[in-house]
Amino acid sequence: MNLRGVKGMNDVLPGEIGRWQRLEAAFRSTVELHRYREVRTPLVEPTELFVRSIGEEADIVRKEMYSFDQHGDNLTLRPEGTAGAARAYVEHGVAAREPLTRWYYLGPMFRAERPQKGRYRQFWQAGCEVYGDPGPATDAEMIDMLVSFFRELGIASVTVHLNSLGGPDTRVRYGAALVAHLEPQKDALSDDSKRRLTTNPLRVLDSKDPRDVAACEGAPSILAVLDEADRAHFDALCRYLDRLGTPYLVDPRLVRGLDYYTRTLFEIRGSGGDLGAQNALGGGGRYDRMVRELGGPDVPSIGFALGLERLLLAMPPDAAPEPPCVAIAPMGDVATGEALLLARELRRLGVAADVDARGGSLKSMLRRANAIAARVAVVIGAGELTRGTVQIKDLAQHAQLDAPRAEAADTIARLLAAAEPTGSAPT
Ligand code: HAM
């Protein structure tokens, strides 16, 4: 039987890993400059955590969770990172030690969705959460950080969709107004939306089904029914964004699929690159009630998560070269021992070294040096051993020289440093 990986769950092979690592490093560097610190929580949490925080009626909870029973516990592979982070924040009493907390995380999430380009069953998110500041300046700074990050990645064509859901009262009030608008057209709605009309009417706004889109034409705007405090929060957020020169689009139809949001809601949509239909590169919002609902103090929170696979699809092709490496070709046992020593010396200088100890011909070793895109090949044969030298072949310049064995590592490192435009030590 040919065993294959799980549908919708991808391998990332070494040939692609460079882009992933550069994306992850860029994310870490951006958020750490904003004073976020990394948190790592388990991939598995009690199912109850997601049901309570994301909401029983959300698609994720209703049909997309990987849940299982083990040792009497009902557990779920995390479909997102916010709930687990909030659970850890409460469990470790972080609020008492650090009233304003900024956390970030990077890792795989699991949703049993129908796989297609940009939509997977295991996918990677990079996310941030801030606990302890209810004010709109934090919301604005977070959105601005995201927009700067997209620019840095070279993803130019993005739009920040921005909305406010207000507090729970607003949601109920608006839900009623929306139902009043949709009820007369109920028969024209998709089956999902017919059900949502009673369970979670706001989600009808989010549907892409043309029948639902048509029915939502002319629906009242949630922004029109915000109460005074929610309205002031939203207006202040817009003013801060204007002050920062951060572009955004007010989109009263933006709902998003998680039920924990209050007030600020945003989603970053891309249009360029290789994205296709899955154009939500990331999204987030305020969830001022979650920490308290999970048994913690009354701590307002806001956060977002980005989908790394989608960012990679949207990013321009990467011209970043592989770090230079040295291929060492020893001929015979004694030379192999010498090659292992030289490789160790090179690595201590920060130079990546690859010893081909399989004992093949010089030709086959040079072929391998080419295949791994080595910048330099080092030949150690019987003649070199007798003379106490090594032969250094600069594969890019098609030049070669003999160097005393004792000086070989330094000579090679100097050669590589001179060849690199930045002159920095390879990593
Ligand atoms: P979300 O909108 O469900 O929010 O997911 C955030 C991002 O993860 C999406 O915009 C998308 O880029 C990516 N994503 C989601 N599902 C998939 C999938 N099946 N395949 C590939 N990428 C996917 C959240 O998860 C919230 N926890 C965000 C948040 C943090 N809100 C507050 N704090």
Short mmCIF file of C-alpha atoms and ligand atoms in Angstrom, two decimals:
data_model
loop_
_atom_site.label_atom_id
_atom_site.label_comp_id
_atom_site.label_asym_id
_atom_site.label_seq_id
_atom_site.Cartn_x
_atom_site.Cartn_y
_atom_site.Cartn_z
CA MET A 1 0.00 0.00 0.00
CA ASN A 2 1.24 3.46 -0.89
CA LEU A 3 0.84 5.62 2.20
CA ARG A 4 0.17 9.26 1.54
CA GLY A 5 -0.13 12.30 3.78
CA VAL A 6 -3.53 13.49 5.02
CA LYS A 7 -5.54 15.44 2.44
CA GLY A 8 -5.21 19.19 2.97
CA MET A 9 -2.09 18.80 5.12
CA ASN A 10 1.12 19.75 3.37
CA ASP A 11 4.77 18.85 3.59
CA VAL A 12 7.21 21.74 3.31
CA LEU A 13 10.37 20.35 1.71
CA PRO A 14 13.83 21.89 2.18
CA GLY A 15 13.68 23.50 -1.26
CA GLU A 16 10.79 25.73 -0.09
CA ILE A 17 11.85 26.20 3.50
CA GLY A 18 14.03 29.25 2.85
CA ARG A 19 10.99 31.41 2.02
CA TRP A 20 9.15 30.12 5.10
CA GLN A 21 12.07 30.88 7.35
CA ARG A 22 12.53 34.35 5.92
CA LEU A 23 8.81 35.08 6.36
CA GLU A 24 8.87 33.83 9.94
CA ALA A 25 12.02 35.83 10.73
CA ALA A 26 10.48 38.99 9.24
CA PHE A 27 7.34 38.47 11.35
CA ARG A 28 9.31 37.92 14.56
CA SER A 29 11.47 40.94 13.91
CA THR A 30 8.48 43.23 13.22
CA VAL A 31 6.44 42.18 16.24
CA GLU A 32 9.41 42.12 18.59
CA LEU A 33 10.15 45.73 17.61
CA HIS A 34 6.61 46.41 18.85
CA ARG A 35 7.46 44.63 22.13
CA TYR A 36 5.45 41.45 21.61
CA ARG A 37 6.92 38.34 23.24
CA GLU A 38 6.47 34.78 22.03
CA VAL A 39 4.11 32.34 23.73
CA ARG A 40 3.91 28.62 22.87
CA THR A 41 0.76 26.79 23.84
CA PRO A 42 -0.19 23.14 23.13
CA LEU A 43 -1.60 22.05 19.77
CA VAL A 44 -4.36 20.27 21.69
CA GLU A 45 -6.82 21.87 24.09
CA PRO A 46 -10.06 20.76 25.77
CA THR A 47 -12.84 20.94 23.17
CA GLU A 48 -14.90 22.98 25.62
CA LEU A 49 -12.42 25.87 25.33
CA PHE A 50 -13.16 26.36 21.64
CA VAL A 51 -16.90 25.81 22.02
CA ARG A 52 -17.09 28.48 24.71
CA SER A 53 -14.82 31.06 23.10
CA ILE A 54 -15.40 30.70 19.34
CA GLY A 55 -19.12 30.00 19.80
CA GLU A 56 -21.31 26.96 19.26
CA GLU A 57 -22.83 28.35 16.09
CA ALA A 58 -19.56 29.23 14.32
CA ASP A 59 -18.74 27.00 11.31
CA ILE A 60 -15.38 26.19 12.84
CA VAL A 61 -17.02 24.68 15.90
CA ARG A 62 -20.01 23.15 14.15
CA LYS A 63 -18.15 21.28 11.45
CA GLU A 64 -14.43 21.91 11.22
CA MET A 65 -12.84 20.75 14.45
CA TYR A 66 -10.65 17.66 14.77
CA SER A 67 -11.93 16.37 18.09
CA PHE A 68 -11.28 13.07 19.83
CA ASP A 69 -11.66 11.33 23.19
CA GLN A 70 -8.56 10.30 25.07
CA HIS A 71 -8.35 9.05 28.67
CA GLY A 72 -11.81 10.38 29.38
CA ASP A 73 -11.11 13.88 28.05
CA ASN A 74 -12.64 15.37 24.93
CA LEU A 75 -9.82 17.15 23.13
CA THR A 76 -9.46 19.19 19.93
CA LEU A 77 -6.55 20.08 17.65
CA ARG A 78 -6.50 23.86 17.88
CA PRO A 79 -8.35 25.52 14.97
CA GLU A 80 -6.84 28.92 15.91
CA GLY A 81 -4.51 30.44 18.49
CA THR A 82 -6.54 33.07 20.34
CA ALA A 83 -8.49 30.77 22.64
CA GLY A 84 -5.43 28.78 23.78
CA ALA A 85 -3.42 31.94 24.40
CA ALA A 86 -6.27 33.43 26.47
CA ARG A 87 -6.57 30.17 28.41
CA ALA A 88 -2.84 30.29 29.21
CA TYR A 89 -3.07 33.99 30.11
CA VAL A 90 -5.82 33.24 32.63
CA GLU A 91 -4.30 30.00 33.93
CA HIS A 92 -0.95 31.63 34.72
CA GLY A 93 -2.46 34.73 36.30
CA VAL A 94 -0.54 36.97 33.89
CA ALA A 95 -2.89 39.94 34.38
CA ALA A 96 -1.78 40.40 37.99
CA ARG A 97 1.94 40.54 37.09
CA GLU A 98 1.73 42.40 33.83
CA PRO A 99 -1.36 44.56 33.34
CA LEU A 100 -0.48 45.29 29.71
CA THR A 101 0.66 42.15 27.91
CA ARG A 102 1.67 41.64 24.28
CA TRP A 103 2.05 38.07 23.05
CA TYR A 104 2.74 36.52 19.67
CA TYR A 105 2.74 32.97 18.33
CA LEU A 106 3.60 31.03 15.20
CA GLY A 107 2.38 27.55 14.50
CA PRO A 108 0.08 25.09 12.78
CA MET A 109 -3.72 25.21 13.15
CA PHE A 110 -6.23 22.56 12.09
CA ARG A 111 -9.62 22.94 10.43
CA ALA A 112 -11.46 20.23 8.52
CA GLU A 113 -12.39 22.56 5.66
CA ARG A 114 -12.75 21.57 2.02
CA PRO A 115 -9.17 21.94 0.76
CA GLN A 116 -8.40 24.21 -2.18
CA LYS A 117 -5.63 26.58 -3.12
CA GLY A 118 -4.90 28.74 -0.07
CA ARG A 119 -7.25 26.70 2.13
CA TYR A 120 -5.83 23.71 3.96
CA ARG A 121 -6.69 21.42 6.85
CA GLN A 122 -3.38 22.06 8.54
CA PHE A 123 -2.19 25.61 7.96
CA TRP A 124 0.19 27.96 9.69
CA GLN A 125 -0.74 31.14 11.48
CA ALA A 126 1.37 33.95 12.87
CA GLY A 127 -0.66 35.91 15.39
CA CYS A 128 -0.51 38.63 18.03
CA GLU A 129 -2.68 39.31 21.07
CA VAL A 130 -2.69 42.34 23.37
CA TYR A 131 -4.34 42.04 26.79
CA GLY A 132 -5.16 44.94 29.05
CA ASP A 133 -5.84 48.00 26.90
CA PRO A 134 -9.40 48.86 25.84
CA GLY A 135 -8.40 51.98 23.92
CA PRO A 136 -8.54 52.54 20.16
CA ALA A 137 -4.86 53.61 19.93
CA THR A 138 -3.80 49.99 20.47
CA ASP A 139 -6.16 48.90 17.68
CA ALA A 140 -4.69 51.53 15.36
CA GLU A 141 -1.10 50.61 16.19
CA MET A 142 -1.83 46.94 15.52
CA ILE A 143 -3.40 47.63 12.13
CA ASP A 144 -0.57 49.98 11.23
CA MET A 145 1.97 47.32 12.19
CA LEU A 146 0.23 44.88 9.84
CA VAL A 147 0.17 47.30 6.94
CA SER A 148 3.89 48.05 7.40
CA PHE A 149 4.62 44.34 7.56
CA PHE A 150 2.82 43.69 4.26
CA ARG A 151 4.82 46.49 2.65
CA GLU A 152 8.04 44.98 3.96
CA LEU A 153 7.07 41.63 2.44
CA GLY A 154 6.51 43.31 -0.92
CA ILE A 155 2.76 42.56 -0.89
CA ALA A 156 1.51 45.82 -2.32
CA SER A 157 -2.12 45.25 -3.22
CA VAL A 158 -3.86 44.77 0.10
CA THR A 159 -6.95 46.41 1.55
CA VAL A 160 -7.71 46.68 5.25
CA HIS A 161 -11.45 46.16 5.75
CA LEU A 162 -12.57 47.75 9.01
CA ASN A 163 -15.81 47.51 10.95
CA SER A 164 -17.15 47.72 14.47
CA LEU A 165 -19.54 45.18 15.95
CA GLY A 166 -20.17 47.24 19.07
CA GLY A 167 -20.94 45.45 22.32
CA PRO A 168 -23.26 42.49 22.88
CA ASP A 169 -26.32 44.76 23.09
CA THR A 170 -25.58 46.28 19.71
CA ARG A 171 -25.22 42.84 18.22
CA VAL A 172 -28.62 41.79 19.50
CA ARG A 173 -30.23 45.05 18.37
CA TYR A 174 -28.59 44.88 14.96
CA GLY A 175 -29.42 41.17 14.62
CA ALA A 176 -33.10 42.05 15.05
CA ALA A 177 -32.90 44.82 12.43
CA LEU A 178 -31.18 42.46 10.02
CA VAL A 179 -33.74 39.72 10.56
CA ALA A 180 -36.49 42.26 9.91
CA HIS A 181 -34.80 43.06 6.58
CA LEU A 182 -34.17 39.43 5.59
CA GLU A 183 -37.31 37.72 6.87
CA PRO A 184 -39.54 38.78 3.94
CA GLN A 185 -36.94 37.30 1.54
CA LYS A 186 -36.35 34.17 3.58
CA ASP A 187 -37.33 31.74 0.80
CA ALA A 188 -34.67 33.20 -1.48
CA LEU A 189 -31.83 32.56 1.00
CA SER A 190 -29.37 29.66 0.89
CA ASP A 191 -30.10 26.81 3.31
CA ASP A 192 -27.21 27.82 5.55
CA SER A 193 -28.47 31.37 5.76
CA LYS A 194 -32.06 30.25 6.45
CA ARG A 195 -30.70 28.48 9.51
CA ARG A 196 -28.48 31.40 10.49
CA LEU A 197 -31.49 33.68 10.47
CA THR A 198 -32.47 32.16 13.80
CA THR A 199 -29.04 31.17 15.16
CA ASN A 200 -26.63 33.92 14.08
CA PRO A 201 -28.16 36.39 11.61
CA LEU A 202 -24.99 38.51 11.26
CA ARG A 203 -23.28 35.64 9.50
CA VAL A 204 -25.69 35.98 6.58
CA LEU A 205 -23.79 39.18 5.69
CA ASP A 206 -20.63 37.13 5.36
CA SER A 207 -22.06 34.61 2.88
CA LYS A 208 -20.67 34.56 -0.64
CA ASP A 209 -23.72 32.77 -2.03
CA PRO A 210 -25.21 35.10 -4.70
CA ARG A 211 -28.75 34.57 -3.31
CA ASP A 212 -27.63 35.80 0.13
CA VAL A 213 -25.62 38.66 -1.35
CA ALA A 214 -28.73 39.81 -3.25
CA ALA A 215 -30.92 39.55 -0.14
CA CYS A 216 -28.44 41.65 1.86
CA GLU A 217 -28.65 44.52 -0.64
CA GLY A 218 -30.02 47.54 1.17
CA ALA A 219 -29.68 45.93 4.62
CA PRO A 220 -29.15 48.39 7.47
CA SER A 221 -25.56 49.14 8.48
CA ILE A 222 -24.32 48.04 11.87
CA LEU A 223 -22.39 51.30 12.16
CA ALA A 224 -25.70 53.15 12.19
CA VAL A 225 -26.86 51.35 15.34
CA LEU A 226 -23.67 51.55 17.44
CA ASP A 227 -24.21 53.10 20.85
CA GLU A 228 -22.41 56.29 21.78
CA ALA A 229 -19.39 54.68 23.46
CA ASP A 230 -18.86 52.17 20.65
CA ARG A 231 -19.22 54.90 18.07
CA ALA A 232 -16.67 57.08 19.89
CA HIS A 233 -14.25 54.13 20.00
CA PHE A 234 -14.62 53.49 16.29
CA ASP A 235 -14.29 57.17 15.36
CA ALA A 236 -11.16 57.52 17.49
CA LEU A 237 -9.65 54.43 15.82
CA CYS A 238 -10.29 55.96 12.39
CA ARG A 239 -8.71 59.24 13.52
CA TYR A 240 -5.57 57.47 14.74
CA LEU A 241 -5.30 55.56 11.47
CA ASP A 242 -5.72 58.80 9.52
CA ARG A 243 -3.01 60.41 11.67
CA LEU A 244 -0.70 57.48 10.87
CA GLY A 245 -1.59 57.63 7.19
CA THR A 246 -2.64 53.98 7.30
CA PRO A 247 -5.16 53.24 4.54
CA TYR A 248 -8.38 51.35 5.40
CA LEU A 249 -11.83 50.76 4.02
CA VAL A 250 -14.83 51.03 6.32
CA ASP A 251 -16.85 47.91 5.54
CA PRO A 252 -20.07 47.55 7.58
CA ARG A 253 -20.62 44.09 5.99
CA LEU A 254 -17.47 42.66 7.56
CA VAL A 255 -18.48 40.03 10.11
CA ARG A 256 -15.85 37.24 10.28
CA GLY A 257 -16.49 33.71 11.39
CA LEU A 258 -15.66 33.77 15.08
CA ASP A 259 -18.26 34.80 17.65
CA TYR A 260 -15.94 36.29 20.26
CA TYR A 261 -15.47 39.69 18.66
CA THR A 262 -16.65 42.96 20.17
CA ARG A 263 -16.14 46.44 18.70
CA THR A 264 -13.16 46.63 16.31
CA LEU A 265 -13.04 44.04 13.54
CA PHE A 266 -10.61 43.97 10.61
CA GLU A 267 -9.51 41.76 7.76
CA ILE A 268 -6.63 42.20 5.32
CA ARG A 269 -7.51 41.12 1.81
CA GLY A 270 -5.03 40.76 -1.01
CA SER A 271 -5.58 40.80 -4.72
CA GLY A 272 -2.18 40.18 -6.28
CA GLY A 273 0.19 37.24 -6.53
CA ASP A 274 -1.06 33.71 -6.80
CA LEU A 275 -3.88 34.02 -4.28
CA GLY A 276 -7.06 32.94 -6.04
CA ALA A 277 -10.35 32.90 -4.13
CA GLN A 278 -8.82 32.65 -0.65
CA ASN A 279 -7.89 36.31 -0.45
CA ALA A 280 -8.11 36.87 3.31
CA LEU A 281 -4.46 37.13 4.26
CA GLY A 282 -5.26 37.78 7.89
CA GLY A 283 -7.83 39.14 10.23
CA GLY A 284 -8.60 39.97 13.80
CA GLY A 285 -10.39 42.22 16.18
CA ARG A 286 -11.28 42.99 19.76
CA TYR A 287 -12.61 40.33 22.07
CA ASP A 288 -13.10 42.28 25.28
CA ARG A 289 -15.11 39.59 27.08
CA MET A 290 -13.19 36.38 26.45
CA VAL A 291 -10.70 36.57 29.34
CA ARG A 292 -13.50 37.10 31.85
CA GLU A 293 -15.62 34.37 30.28
CA LEU A 294 -12.72 31.96 30.68
CA GLY A 295 -12.63 32.70 34.41
CA GLY A 296 -10.07 35.53 34.41
CA PRO A 297 -10.35 39.19 35.41
CA ASP A 298 -12.12 41.76 33.28
CA VAL A 299 -9.33 42.32 30.76
CA PRO A 300 -10.09 43.71 27.29
CA SER A 301 -8.11 42.16 24.44
CA ILE A 302 -7.40 42.53 20.75
CA GLY A 303 -5.47 40.42 18.27
CA PHE A 304 -5.04 39.12 14.76
CA ALA A 305 -3.67 36.13 12.88
CA LEU A 306 -2.10 35.86 9.43
CA GLY A 307 -2.21 32.75 7.22
CA LEU A 308 1.38 31.97 6.30
CA GLU A 309 0.59 29.84 3.23
CA ARG A 310 -1.50 32.69 1.84
CA LEU A 311 1.23 35.24 2.53
CA LEU A 312 3.68 33.03 0.64
CA LEU A 313 1.27 32.87 -2.31
CA ALA A 314 0.92 36.66 -2.28
CA MET A 315 4.60 37.47 -1.85
CA PRO A 316 6.71 38.22 -4.92
CA PRO A 317 9.20 35.53 -5.97
CA ASP A 318 12.14 35.49 -3.65
CA ALA A 319 15.53 36.32 -5.04
CA ALA A 320 17.37 35.70 -1.78
CA PRO A 321 20.31 33.38 -2.51
CA GLU A 322 21.15 30.32 -0.48
CA PRO A 323 24.07 30.98 1.88
CA PRO A 324 27.36 29.92 0.25
CA CYS A 325 28.67 26.48 1.11
CA VAL A 326 31.87 24.51 0.68
CA ALA A 327 31.95 20.97 -0.73
CA ILE A 328 34.91 18.88 0.42
CA ALA A 329 36.02 15.98 -1.77
CA PRO A 330 38.47 13.65 -0.05
CA MET A 331 40.16 10.78 -1.93
CA GLY A 332 40.75 7.82 0.42
CA ASP A 333 40.49 7.14 4.13
CA VAL A 334 43.30 9.38 5.38
CA ALA A 335 42.04 12.28 3.27
CA THR A 336 38.51 11.69 4.60
CA GLY A 337 39.77 12.12 8.18
CA GLU A 338 41.45 15.36 7.08
CA ALA A 339 38.21 16.46 5.35
CA LEU A 340 36.18 15.93 8.53
CA LEU A 341 38.68 18.07 10.45
CA LEU A 342 38.68 20.84 7.84
CA ALA A 343 34.86 20.84 7.77
CA ARG A 344 34.81 21.28 11.54
CA GLU A 345 37.25 24.22 11.28
CA LEU A 346 35.10 25.85 8.60
CA ARG A 347 31.90 25.46 10.58
CA ARG A 348 33.58 27.10 13.57
CA LEU A 349 34.16 30.08 11.29
CA GLY A 350 30.47 30.06 10.40
CA VAL A 351 30.93 28.50 6.94
CA ALA A 352 28.57 25.68 5.89
CA ALA A 353 30.57 22.63 4.82
CA ASP A 354 29.51 19.38 3.14
CA VAL A 355 31.87 16.37 3.17
CA ASP A 356 31.23 13.72 0.53
CA ALA A 357 32.59 10.68 2.35
CA ARG A 358 31.01 8.04 0.09
CA GLY A 359 34.37 7.29 -1.54
CA GLY A 360 33.40 7.94 -5.16
CA SER A 361 35.43 9.41 -8.00
CA LEU A 362 36.58 13.01 -8.05
CA LYS A 363 34.22 13.59 -10.98
CA SER A 364 31.18 12.37 -9.05
CA MET A 365 32.16 14.52 -6.07
CA LEU A 366 32.45 17.61 -8.23
CA ARG A 367 29.06 16.80 -9.73
CA ARG A 368 27.61 16.77 -6.23
CA ALA A 369 29.35 20.09 -5.45
CA ASN A 370 27.51 21.58 -8.42
CA ALA A 371 24.22 19.98 -7.42
CA ILE A 372 24.29 21.53 -3.96
CA ALA A 373 25.34 24.87 -5.51
CA ALA A 374 28.60 24.94 -3.55
CA ARG A 375 30.59 28.12 -4.04
CA VAL A 376 33.90 26.38 -3.37
CA ALA A 377 35.08 22.76 -3.69
CA VAL A 378 38.08 21.50 -1.77
CA VAL A 379 39.98 18.50 -3.09
CA ILE A 380 42.19 16.47 -0.77
CA GLY A 381 44.00 13.65 -2.57
CA ALA A 382 47.21 11.70 -2.08
CA GLY A 383 49.35 14.50 -3.59
CA GLU A 384 47.81 17.13 -1.30
CA LEU A 385 48.37 14.89 1.74
CA THR A 386 52.07 14.47 0.86
CA ARG A 387 52.57 18.19 0.28
CA GLY A 388 50.50 19.23 3.31
CA THR A 389 48.15 21.31 1.15
CA VAL A 390 44.55 21.32 -0.12
CA GLN A 391 43.30 22.27 -3.55
CA ILE A 392 40.65 25.00 -3.46
CA LYS A 393 38.41 25.35 -6.52
CA ASP A 394 36.43 28.57 -6.78
CA LEU A 395 33.48 27.16 -8.72
CA ALA A 396 31.99 30.55 -9.57
CA GLN A 397 35.21 32.08 -10.88
CA HIS A 398 36.53 28.82 -12.39
CA ALA A 399 39.84 29.46 -10.61
CA GLN A 400 41.87 27.23 -8.36
CA LEU A 401 44.73 27.49 -5.92
CA ASP A 402 46.70 25.34 -3.51
CA ALA A 403 46.77 26.44 0.11
CA PRO A 404 48.75 25.05 3.02
CA ARG A 405 46.48 22.70 4.98
CA ALA A 406 46.99 24.72 8.18
CA GLU A 407 45.69 27.89 6.52
CA ALA A 408 42.95 26.24 4.47
CA ALA A 409 39.94 27.21 6.60
CA ASP A 410 40.95 30.88 6.87
CA THR A 411 41.75 31.09 3.16
CA ILE A 412 38.36 29.63 2.20
CA ALA A 413 36.45 31.87 4.63
CA ARG A 414 38.24 34.95 3.21
CA LEU A 415 37.43 33.88 -0.32
CA LEU A 416 33.72 33.50 0.52
CA ALA A 417 33.60 36.81 2.38
CA ALA A 418 35.12 38.60 -0.61
CA ALA A 419 32.57 36.97 -2.91
CA GLU A 420 29.52 38.02 -0.86
CA PRO A 421 28.16 41.46 -1.64
CA THR A 422 27.33 42.12 2.02
CA GLY A 423 30.56 40.60 3.29
CA SER A 424 28.60 39.09 6.18
CA ALA A 425 29.33 35.65 7.54
CA PRO A 426 26.98 33.08 6.09
CA THR A 427 24.45 31.56 8.44
P1 HAM B 1 -9.28 33.69 11.08
O1 HAM B 1 -9.80 34.76 10.22
O2 HAM B 1 -10.12 32.49 11.27
O3 HAM B 1 -8.95 34.36 12.49
O4 HAM B 1 -7.87 33.20 10.54
C1 HAM B 1 -6.84 34.14 10.30
C2 HAM B 1 -6.15 33.83 8.98
O5 HAM B 1 -5.71 32.48 8.95
C3 HAM B 1 -7.05 33.93 7.75
O6 HAM B 1 -7.18 35.27 7.34
C4 HAM B 1 -6.30 33.11 6.76
O7 HAM B 1 -5.22 33.85 6.19
C5 HAM B 1 -5.71 32.01 7.61
N1 HAM B 1 -6.55 30.81 7.50
C6 HAM B 1 -7.70 30.53 8.14
N2 HAM B 1 -8.17 29.33 7.76
C7 HAM B 1 -7.28 28.82 6.87
C8 HAM B 1 -7.20 27.61 6.13
N3 HAM B 1 -8.11 26.64 6.24
N4 HAM B 1 -6.15 27.44 5.28
C9 HAM B 1 -5.20 28.41 5.15
N5 HAM B 1 -5.23 29.57 5.85
C10 HAM B 1 -6.26 29.78 6.70
C11 HAM B 1 -8.44 33.70 13.54
O8 HAM B 1 -8.01 32.58 13.50
C12 HAM B 1 -8.38 34.53 14.81
N6 HAM B 1 -7.80 33.70 15.87
C13 HAM B 1 -7.60 35.80 14.61
C14 HAM B 1 -7.53 36.61 15.86
C15 HAM B 1 -6.50 36.69 16.70
N7 HAM B 1 -8.50 37.36 16.34
C16 HAM B 1 -8.11 37.90 17.47
N8 HAM B 1 -6.89 37.49 17.74
#
